[in-house]
């Protein structure tokens, strides 16, 4: 009878302990849900080559390339191959650094080693636009852009920003101050009129040549021609020839 009478008390105690555990865990869950978020963005890297024996293709992109973030959140950029930036621009000029805007500077990582990072706090709720200012390869002109809080409708969506970057800088390199690759040197044919020189003379003469490049333009060149001799008995009985005299 005493045992049966104690059962309600034990059940009540267990219920109280369960209620206490639940009430203690609730604030931890709430704090995690209400905390600030860190958004991790991968910058660059490589894509596997179509041919297994070939060279991997550079991945000129931010992944993901557009995010939604709250004020107070942090954006962590993880840089991979090879040398990229995160540079702020305006929507109207996607590949031009905004005056006073954020700029990570170049973050070289040719081997894709871990630990090359740059972080920035989100300080505004409006849209923020970014691009890679690497001129070699025209990264921005190939669509290497990124956005925070870009509108999903209207004229200023992320897709519109990316297409504007390609349109402005994919064909007109001077728009973003990108230097075009210099033309390769043209072949030339030169006829040299050699000057006279004595075979035993220790002096030299200059031979002037004139010719025509493959594009029809004229060219000239000069060659220094001369004759000289080694000292008497040079390298005699020296292992290694003339070089063997050097001590």
PDB file of C-alpha atoms in Angstrom:
ATOM      1  CA  UNK A   1       0.000   0.000   0.000  1.00  0.00           C
ATOM      2  CA  UNK A   2       2.845   2.403   0.838  1.00  0.00           C
ATOM      3  CA  UNK A   3       4.485   1.541  -2.492  1.00  0.00           C
ATOM      4  CA  UNK A   4       1.319   2.325  -4.433  1.00  0.00           C
ATOM      5  CA  UNK A   5       0.885   5.620  -2.586  1.00  0.00           C
ATOM      6  CA  UNK A   6       4.394   6.731  -3.548  1.00  0.00           C
ATOM      7  CA  UNK A   7       3.805   6.273  -7.300  1.00  0.00           C
ATOM      8  CA  UNK A   8       1.920   9.595  -7.814  1.00  0.00           C
ATOM      9  CA  UNK A   9       4.743  11.436  -6.047  1.00  0.00           C
ATOM     10  CA  UNK A  10       7.440   9.843  -8.258  1.00  0.00           C
ATOM     11  CA  UNK A  11       5.443  10.579 -11.418  1.00  0.00           C
ATOM     12  CA  UNK A  12       4.972  14.190 -10.365  1.00  0.00           C
ATOM     13  CA  UNK A  13       8.701  14.585  -9.659  1.00  0.00           C
ATOM     14  CA  UNK A  14       9.623  13.171 -13.100  1.00  0.00           C
ATOM     15  CA  UNK A  15       7.205  15.539 -14.811  1.00  0.00           C
ATOM     16  CA  UNK A  16       8.676  18.507 -12.937  1.00  0.00           C
ATOM     17  CA  UNK A  17      12.233  17.534 -13.953  1.00  0.00           C
ATOM     18  CA  UNK A  18      11.194  17.153 -17.599  1.00  0.00           C
ATOM     19  CA  UNK A  19       9.522  20.570 -17.538  1.00  0.00           C
ATOM     20  CA  UNK A  20      12.663  22.106 -16.009  1.00  0.00           C
ATOM     21  CA  UNK A  21      14.904  20.598 -18.719  1.00  0.00           C
ATOM     22  CA  UNK A  22      12.696  21.952 -21.478  1.00  0.00           C
ATOM     23  CA  UNK A  23      12.559  25.450 -20.012  1.00  0.00           C
ATOM     24  CA  UNK A  24      16.377  25.571 -19.645  1.00  0.00           C
ATOM     25  CA  UNK A  25      17.018  24.492 -23.274  1.00  0.00           C
ATOM     26  CA  UNK A  26      14.583  26.953 -24.831  1.00  0.00           C
ATOM     27  CA  UNK A  27      16.709  30.129 -24.461  1.00  0.00           C
ATOM     28  CA  UNK A  28      19.720  28.419 -26.224  1.00  0.00           C
ATOM     29  CA  UNK A  29      17.602  27.564 -29.272  1.00  0.00           C
ATOM     30  CA  UNK A  30      16.189  31.092 -29.381  1.00  0.00           C
ATOM     31  CA  UNK A  31      19.637  32.681 -29.161  1.00  0.00           C
ATOM     32  CA  UNK A  32      20.936  30.541 -32.052  1.00  0.00           C
ATOM     33  CA  UNK A  33      17.924  31.389 -34.176  1.00  0.00           C
ATOM     34  CA  UNK A  34      18.239  35.103 -33.478  1.00  0.00           C
ATOM     35  CA  UNK A  35      22.034  35.326 -33.932  1.00  0.00           C
ATOM     36  CA  UNK A  36      23.919  36.805 -36.851  1.00  0.00           C
ATOM     37  CA  UNK A  37      24.811  34.634 -39.823  1.00  0.00           C
ATOM     38  CA  UNK A  38      28.139  34.125 -41.581  1.00  0.00           C
ATOM     39  CA  UNK A  39      27.742  33.615 -45.330  1.00  0.00           C
ATOM     40  CA  UNK A  40      30.669  31.772 -46.954  1.00  0.00           C
ATOM     41  CA  UNK A  41      31.436  32.581 -50.591  1.00  0.00           C
ATOM     42  CA  UNK A  42      33.985  30.671 -52.672  1.00  0.00           C
ATOM     43  CA  UNK A  43      35.947  32.870 -55.067  1.00  0.00           C
ATOM     44  CA  UNK A  44      37.501  31.377 -58.203  1.00  0.00           C
ATOM     45  CA  UNK A  45      39.020  27.926 -58.270  1.00  0.00           C
ATOM     46  CA  UNK A  46      39.117  25.478 -61.153  1.00  0.00           C
ATOM     47  CA  UNK A  47      36.751  23.180 -63.010  1.00  0.00           C
ATOM     48  CA  UNK A  48      37.855  19.701 -64.102  1.00  0.00           C
ATOM     49  CA  UNK A  49      39.092  19.539 -67.673  1.00  0.00           C
ATOM     50  CA  UNK A  50      36.939  17.757 -70.218  1.00  0.00           C
ATOM     51  CA  UNK A  51      39.980  15.645 -71.005  1.00  0.00           C
ATOM     52  CA  UNK A  52      41.255  13.875 -67.849  1.00  0.00           C
ATOM     53  CA  UNK A  53      44.819  14.535 -68.980  1.00  0.00           C
ATOM     54  CA  UNK A  54      44.169  18.194 -69.785  1.00  0.00           C
ATOM     55  CA  UNK A  55      44.597  21.364 -67.769  1.00  0.00           C
ATOM     56  CA  UNK A  56      41.710  22.319 -65.432  1.00  0.00           C
ATOM     57  CA  UNK A  57      39.619  25.269 -66.566  1.00  0.00           C
ATOM     58  CA  UNK A  58      39.629  28.426 -64.384  1.00  0.00           C
ATOM     59  CA  UNK A  59      36.315  28.946 -62.619  1.00  0.00           C
ATOM     60  CA  UNK A  60      35.644  32.666 -62.994  1.00  0.00           C
ATOM     61  CA  UNK A  61      32.769  32.890 -60.540  1.00  0.00           C
ATOM     62  CA  UNK A  62      31.653  33.528 -56.972  1.00  0.00           C
ATOM     63  CA  UNK A  63      29.735  30.630 -55.436  1.00  0.00           C
ATOM     64  CA  UNK A  64      27.021  31.441 -54.656  1.00  0.00           C
ATOM     65  CA  UNK A  65      27.006  34.577 -56.773  1.00  0.00           C
ATOM     66  CA  UNK A  66      24.049  36.272 -55.063  1.00  0.00           C
ATOM     67  CA  UNK A  67      22.870  36.110 -51.437  1.00  0.00           C
ATOM     68  CA  UNK A  68      20.341  37.701 -49.081  1.00  0.00           C
ATOM     69  CA  UNK A  69      21.877  38.948 -45.822  1.00  0.00           C
ATOM     70  CA  UNK A  70      20.762  40.984 -42.818  1.00  0.00           C
ATOM     71  CA  UNK A  71      22.520  43.989 -41.372  1.00  0.00           C
ATOM     72  CA  UNK A  72      25.083  42.667 -38.920  1.00  0.00           C
ATOM     73  CA  UNK A  73      25.742  39.454 -40.851  1.00  0.00           C
ATOM     74  CA  UNK A  74      29.261  38.647 -42.030  1.00  0.00           C
ATOM     75  CA  UNK A  75      30.284  37.585 -45.516  1.00  0.00           C
ATOM     76  CA  UNK A  76      33.394  35.389 -45.584  1.00  0.00           C
ATOM     77  CA  UNK A  77      35.129  35.137 -48.971  1.00  0.00           C
ATOM     78  CA  UNK A  78      37.334  32.066 -49.450  1.00  0.00           C
ATOM     79  CA  UNK A  79      39.807  32.619 -52.302  1.00  0.00           C
ATOM     80  CA  UNK A  80      40.974  29.733 -54.471  1.00  0.00           C
ATOM     81  CA  UNK A  81      42.970  29.712 -57.725  1.00  0.00           C
ATOM     82  CA  UNK A  82      44.370  31.911 -58.913  1.00  0.00           C
ATOM     83  CA  UNK A  83      44.306  35.665 -58.125  1.00  0.00           C
ATOM     84  CA  UNK A  84      40.991  37.448 -57.628  1.00  0.00           C
ATOM     85  CA  UNK A  85      39.410  40.394 -55.812  1.00  0.00           C
ATOM     86  CA  UNK A  86      36.056  41.351 -54.343  1.00  0.00           C
ATOM     87  CA  UNK A  87      35.616  44.979 -55.390  1.00  0.00           C
ATOM     88  CA  UNK A  88      32.492  47.073 -54.898  1.00  0.00           C
ATOM     89  CA  UNK A  89      30.895  48.834 -57.861  1.00  0.00           C
ATOM     90  CA  UNK A  90      27.653  50.547 -58.714  1.00  0.00           C
ATOM     91  CA  UNK A  91      24.903  48.813 -60.669  1.00  0.00           C
ATOM     92  CA  UNK A  92      25.371  51.151 -63.637  1.00  0.00           C
ATOM     93  CA  UNK A  93      29.117  50.508 -63.889  1.00  0.00           C
ATOM     94  CA  UNK A  94      29.608  46.860 -62.951  1.00  0.00           C
ATOM     95  CA  UNK A  95      33.356  46.655 -63.629  1.00  0.00           C
ATOM     96  CA  UNK A  96      34.470  50.013 -62.247  1.00  0.00           C
ATOM     97  CA  UNK A  97      35.434  50.448 -58.596  1.00  0.00           C
ATOM     98  CA  UNK A  98      32.932  52.593 -56.726  1.00  0.00           C
ATOM     99  CA  UNK A  99      34.445  55.642 -55.080  1.00  0.00           C
ATOM    100  CA  UNK A 100      34.877  54.824 -51.393  1.00  0.00           C
ATOM    101  CA  UNK A 101      33.658  51.285 -51.952  1.00  0.00           C
ATOM    102  CA  UNK A 102      34.966  48.109 -50.354  1.00  0.00           C
ATOM    103  CA  UNK A 103      37.897  46.384 -52.034  1.00  0.00           C
ATOM    104  CA  UNK A 104      39.640  43.241 -50.828  1.00  0.00           C
ATOM    105  CA  UNK A 105      42.620  43.865 -53.076  1.00  0.00           C
ATOM    106  CA  UNK A 106      44.221  40.988 -54.944  1.00  0.00           C
ATOM    107  CA  UNK A 107      44.254  37.726 -52.992  1.00  0.00           C
ATOM    108  CA  UNK A 108      46.684  35.438 -54.855  1.00  0.00           C
ATOM    109  CA  UNK A 109      46.359  31.707 -54.242  1.00  0.00           C
ATOM    110  CA  UNK A 110      47.824  29.881 -57.264  1.00  0.00           C
ATOM    111  CA  UNK A 111      47.735  26.448 -55.613  1.00  0.00           C
ATOM    112  CA  UNK A 112      44.283  26.797 -54.032  1.00  0.00           C
ATOM    113  CA  UNK A 113      45.683  26.351 -50.524  1.00  0.00           C
ATOM    114  CA  UNK A 114      43.246  26.792 -47.601  1.00  0.00           C
ATOM    115  CA  UNK A 115      43.291  29.890 -45.416  1.00  0.00           C
ATOM    116  CA  UNK A 116      43.211  32.720 -47.991  1.00  0.00           C
ATOM    117  CA  UNK A 117      40.124  34.602 -46.818  1.00  0.00           C
ATOM    118  CA  UNK A 118      38.598  38.066 -46.534  1.00  0.00           C
ATOM    119  CA  UNK A 119      35.538  38.996 -44.494  1.00  0.00           C
ATOM    120  CA  UNK A 120      33.219  41.988 -44.506  1.00  0.00           C
ATOM    121  CA  UNK A 121      30.261  42.959 -42.317  1.00  0.00           C
ATOM    122  CA  UNK A 122      26.929  43.708 -43.947  1.00  0.00           C
ATOM    123  CA  UNK A 123      26.234  47.293 -42.910  1.00  0.00           C
ATOM    124  CA  UNK A 124      23.302  48.150 -45.185  1.00  0.00           C
ATOM    125  CA  UNK A 125      20.040  46.463 -46.100  1.00  0.00           C
ATOM    126  CA  UNK A 126      20.034  47.726 -49.687  1.00  0.00           C
ATOM    127  CA  UNK A 127      21.623  45.998 -52.686  1.00  0.00           C
ATOM    128  CA  UNK A 128      25.425  45.814 -52.820  1.00  0.00           C
ATOM    129  CA  UNK A 129      27.288  45.041 -56.052  1.00  0.00           C
ATOM    130  CA  UNK A 130      30.762  43.537 -56.465  1.00  0.00           C
ATOM    131  CA  UNK A 131      33.094  42.251 -59.178  1.00  0.00           C
ATOM    132  CA  UNK A 132      36.587  40.827 -59.720  1.00  0.00           C
ATOM    133  CA  UNK A 133      38.959  43.469 -61.077  1.00  0.00           C
ATOM    134  CA  UNK A 134      41.542  41.010 -62.442  1.00  0.00           C
ATOM    135  CA  UNK A 135      42.430  42.391 -65.893  1.00  0.00           C
ATOM    136  CA  UNK A 136      44.297  39.303 -67.051  1.00  0.00           C
ATOM    137  CA  UNK A 137      41.526  37.264 -68.598  1.00  0.00           C
ATOM    138  CA  UNK A 138      38.913  40.032 -68.243  1.00  0.00           C
ATOM    139  CA  UNK A 139      37.193  38.357 -65.297  1.00  0.00           C
ATOM    140  CA  UNK A 140      34.428  40.931 -64.813  1.00  0.00           C
ATOM    141  CA  UNK A 141      33.710  41.031 -68.543  1.00  0.00           C
ATOM    142  CA  UNK A 142      33.181  37.276 -68.407  1.00  0.00           C
ATOM    143  CA  UNK A 143      30.537  37.613 -65.710  1.00  0.00           C
ATOM    144  CA  UNK A 144      32.574  37.275 -62.497  1.00  0.00           C
ATOM    145  CA  UNK A 145      30.275  39.411 -60.354  1.00  0.00           C
ATOM    146  CA  UNK A 146      28.554  39.079 -56.981  1.00  0.00           C
ATOM    147  CA  UNK A 147      25.650  40.758 -55.189  1.00  0.00           C
ATOM    148  CA  UNK A 148      24.144  41.082 -51.737  1.00  0.00           C
ATOM    149  CA  UNK A 149      20.413  41.747 -51.407  1.00  0.00           C
ATOM    150  CA  UNK A 150      19.841  42.195 -55.138  1.00  0.00           C
ATOM    151  CA  UNK A 151      16.177  42.744 -56.057  1.00  0.00           C
ATOM    152  CA  UNK A 152      14.453  39.703 -57.535  1.00  0.00           C
ATOM    153  CA  UNK A 153      12.125  41.772 -59.711  1.00  0.00           C
ATOM    154  CA  UNK A 154      12.390  45.000 -61.694  1.00  0.00           C
ATOM    155  CA  UNK A 155      15.232  46.415 -63.768  1.00  0.00           C
ATOM    156  CA  UNK A 156      18.053  45.947 -61.245  1.00  0.00           C
ATOM    157  CA  UNK A 157      18.125  42.218 -60.612  1.00  0.00           C
ATOM    158  CA  UNK A 158      21.336  40.251 -60.249  1.00  0.00           C
ATOM    159  CA  UNK A 159      20.824  38.758 -63.704  1.00  0.00           C
ATOM    160  CA  UNK A 160      20.591  42.254 -65.203  1.00  0.00           C
ATOM    161  CA  UNK A 161      23.755  43.320 -63.350  1.00  0.00           C
ATOM    162  CA  UNK A 162      25.684  40.323 -64.660  1.00  0.00           C
ATOM    163  CA  UNK A 163      24.535  40.837 -68.234  1.00  0.00           C
ATOM    164  CA  UNK A 164      25.466  44.507 -68.014  1.00  0.00           C
ATOM    165  CA  UNK A 165      28.977  43.563 -66.892  1.00  0.00           C
ATOM    166  CA  UNK A 166      29.373  41.250 -69.878  1.00  0.00           C
ATOM    167  CA  UNK A 167      27.900  43.785 -72.314  1.00  0.00           C
ATOM    168  CA  UNK A 168      30.018  46.715 -71.125  1.00  0.00           C
ATOM    169  CA  UNK A 169      33.307  44.936 -70.623  1.00  0.00           C
ATOM    170  CA  UNK A 170      33.141  41.705 -72.566  1.00  0.00           C
ATOM    171  CA  UNK A 171      33.546  43.470 -75.922  1.00  0.00           C
ATOM    172  CA  UNK A 172      34.749  46.988 -75.057  1.00  0.00           C
ATOM    173  CA  UNK A 173      37.839  46.396 -72.953  1.00  0.00           C
ATOM    174  CA  UNK A 174      38.653  50.096 -72.671  1.00  0.00           C
ATOM    175  CA  UNK A 175      35.441  50.682 -70.706  1.00  0.00           C
ATOM    176  CA  UNK A 176      36.964  49.065 -67.617  1.00  0.00           C
ATOM    177  CA  UNK A 177      40.480  50.248 -68.277  1.00  0.00           C
ATOM    178  CA  UNK A 178      41.533  46.758 -69.289  1.00  0.00           C
ATOM    179  CA  UNK A 179      44.627  46.619 -71.461  1.00  0.00           C
ATOM    180  CA  UNK A 180      44.208  44.470 -74.532  1.00  0.00           C
ATOM    181  CA  UNK A 181      46.848  41.877 -75.301  1.00  0.00           C
ATOM    182  CA  UNK A 182      49.655  43.326 -77.402  1.00  0.00           C
ATOM    183  CA  UNK A 183      50.026  42.078 -80.960  1.00  0.00           C
ATOM    184  CA  UNK A 184      52.678  39.489 -81.529  1.00  0.00           C
ATOM    185  CA  UNK A 185      55.905  40.547 -83.223  1.00  0.00           C
ATOM    186  CA  UNK A 186      55.893  40.326 -87.006  1.00  0.00           C
ATOM    187  CA  UNK A 187      58.521  38.443 -88.941  1.00  0.00           C
ATOM    188  CA  UNK A 188      61.198  40.431 -90.713  1.00  0.00           C
ATOM    189  CA  UNK A 189      63.876  39.966 -93.356  1.00  0.00           C
ATOM    190  CA  UNK A 190      67.096  41.953 -92.983  1.00  0.00           C
ATOM    191  CA  UNK A 191      70.043  42.208 -95.352  1.00  0.00           C
ATOM    192  CA  UNK A 192      73.287  43.149 -93.608  1.00  0.00           C
ATOM    193  CA  UNK A 193      76.066  45.028 -95.336  1.00  0.00           C
ATOM    194  CA  UNK A 194      79.028  43.896 -93.272  1.00  0.00           C
ATOM    195  CA  UNK A 195      81.932  46.252 -92.678  1.00  0.00           C
ATOM    196  CA  UNK A 196      85.482  45.242 -93.375  1.00  0.00           C
ATOM    197  CA  UNK A 197      87.589  43.878 -90.558  1.00  0.00           C
ATOM    198  CA  UNK A 198      91.070  42.419 -90.449  1.00  0.00           C
ATOM    199  CA  UNK A 199      91.163  38.802 -89.331  1.00  0.00           C
ATOM    200  CA  UNK A 200      94.059  39.523 -86.975  1.00  0.00           C
ATOM    201  CA  UNK A 201      92.868  42.888 -85.736  1.00  0.00           C
ATOM    202  CA  UNK A 202      91.894  43.330 -82.125  1.00  0.00           C
ATOM    203  CA  UNK A 203      89.346  46.041 -82.983  1.00  0.00           C
ATOM    204  CA  UNK A 204      85.669  45.761 -83.931  1.00  0.00           C
ATOM    205  CA  UNK A 205      83.441  47.333 -86.552  1.00  0.00           C
ATOM    206  CA  UNK A 206      79.687  48.016 -86.695  1.00  0.00           C
ATOM    207  CA  UNK A 207      77.719  46.503 -89.577  1.00  0.00           C
ATOM    208  CA  UNK A 208      74.492  48.281 -90.449  1.00  0.00           C
ATOM    209  CA  UNK A 209      71.566  46.354 -91.894  1.00  0.00           C
ATOM    210  CA  UNK A 210      68.357  47.471 -93.541  1.00  0.00           C
ATOM    211  CA  UNK A 211      65.292  45.421 -94.255  1.00  0.00           C
ATOM    212  CA  UNK A 212      61.520  45.181 -94.559  1.00  0.00           C
ATOM    213  CA  UNK A 213      59.004  43.735 -92.080  1.00  0.00           C
ATOM    214  CA  UNK A 214      56.218  41.433 -93.210  1.00  0.00           C
ATOM    215  CA  UNK A 215      53.737  44.298 -92.915  1.00  0.00           C
ATOM    216  CA  UNK A 216      55.757  46.342 -95.453  1.00  0.00           C
ATOM    217  CA  UNK A 217      57.386  48.772 -93.013  1.00  0.00           C
ATOM    218  CA  UNK A 218      61.141  49.396 -93.079  1.00  0.00           C
ATOM    219  CA  UNK A 219      63.530  48.430 -90.317  1.00  0.00           C
ATOM    220  CA  UNK A 220      67.226  48.789 -89.522  1.00  0.00           C
ATOM    221  CA  UNK A 221      69.613  46.949 -87.264  1.00  0.00           C
ATOM    222  CA  UNK A 222      73.254  47.106 -86.216  1.00  0.00           C
ATOM    223  CA  UNK A 223      75.660  44.283 -85.448  1.00  0.00           C
ATOM    224  CA  UNK A 224      78.960  44.592 -83.636  1.00  0.00           C
ATOM    225  CA  UNK A 225      81.538  42.542 -85.528  1.00  0.00           C
ATOM    226  CA  UNK A 226      85.178  42.060 -84.600  1.00  0.00           C
ATOM    227  CA  UNK A 227      88.025  39.656 -84.123  1.00  0.00           C
ATOM    228  CA  UNK A 228      90.340  38.988 -81.226  1.00  0.00           C
ATOM    229  CA  UNK A 229      92.612  36.261 -79.921  1.00  0.00           C
ATOM    230  CA  UNK A 230      93.257  34.396 -76.693  1.00  0.00           C
ATOM    231  CA  UNK A 231      96.468  35.080 -74.780  1.00  0.00           C
ATOM    232  CA  UNK A 232      99.518  33.120 -75.903  1.00  0.00           C
ATOM    233  CA  UNK A 233      99.639  29.571 -74.504  1.00  0.00           C
ATOM    234  CA  UNK A 234      96.125  29.997 -73.065  1.00  0.00           C
ATOM    235  CA  UNK A 235      94.656  26.748 -71.696  1.00  0.00           C
ATOM    236  CA  UNK A 236      97.814  24.782 -72.451  1.00  0.00           C
ATOM    237  CA  UNK A 237      98.122  21.904 -69.955  1.00  0.00           C
ATOM    238  CA  UNK A 238      94.919  23.049 -68.228  1.00  0.00           C
ATOM    239  CA  UNK A 239      92.218  20.440 -67.614  1.00  0.00           C
ATOM    240  CA  UNK A 240      88.938  21.807 -68.943  1.00  0.00           C
ATOM    241  CA  UNK A 241      90.425  24.040 -71.600  1.00  0.00           C
ATOM    242  CA  UNK A 242      90.337  27.794 -71.240  1.00  0.00           C
ATOM    243  CA  UNK A 243      87.847  27.553 -68.372  1.00  0.00           C
ATOM    244  CA  UNK A 244      90.376  25.458 -66.457  1.00  0.00           C
ATOM    245  CA  UNK A 245      92.629  28.528 -66.092  1.00  0.00           C
ATOM    246  CA  UNK A 246      90.073  30.203 -63.839  1.00  0.00           C
ATOM    247  CA  UNK A 247      90.955  29.762 -60.178  1.00  0.00           C
TER     248      UNK A 247
END
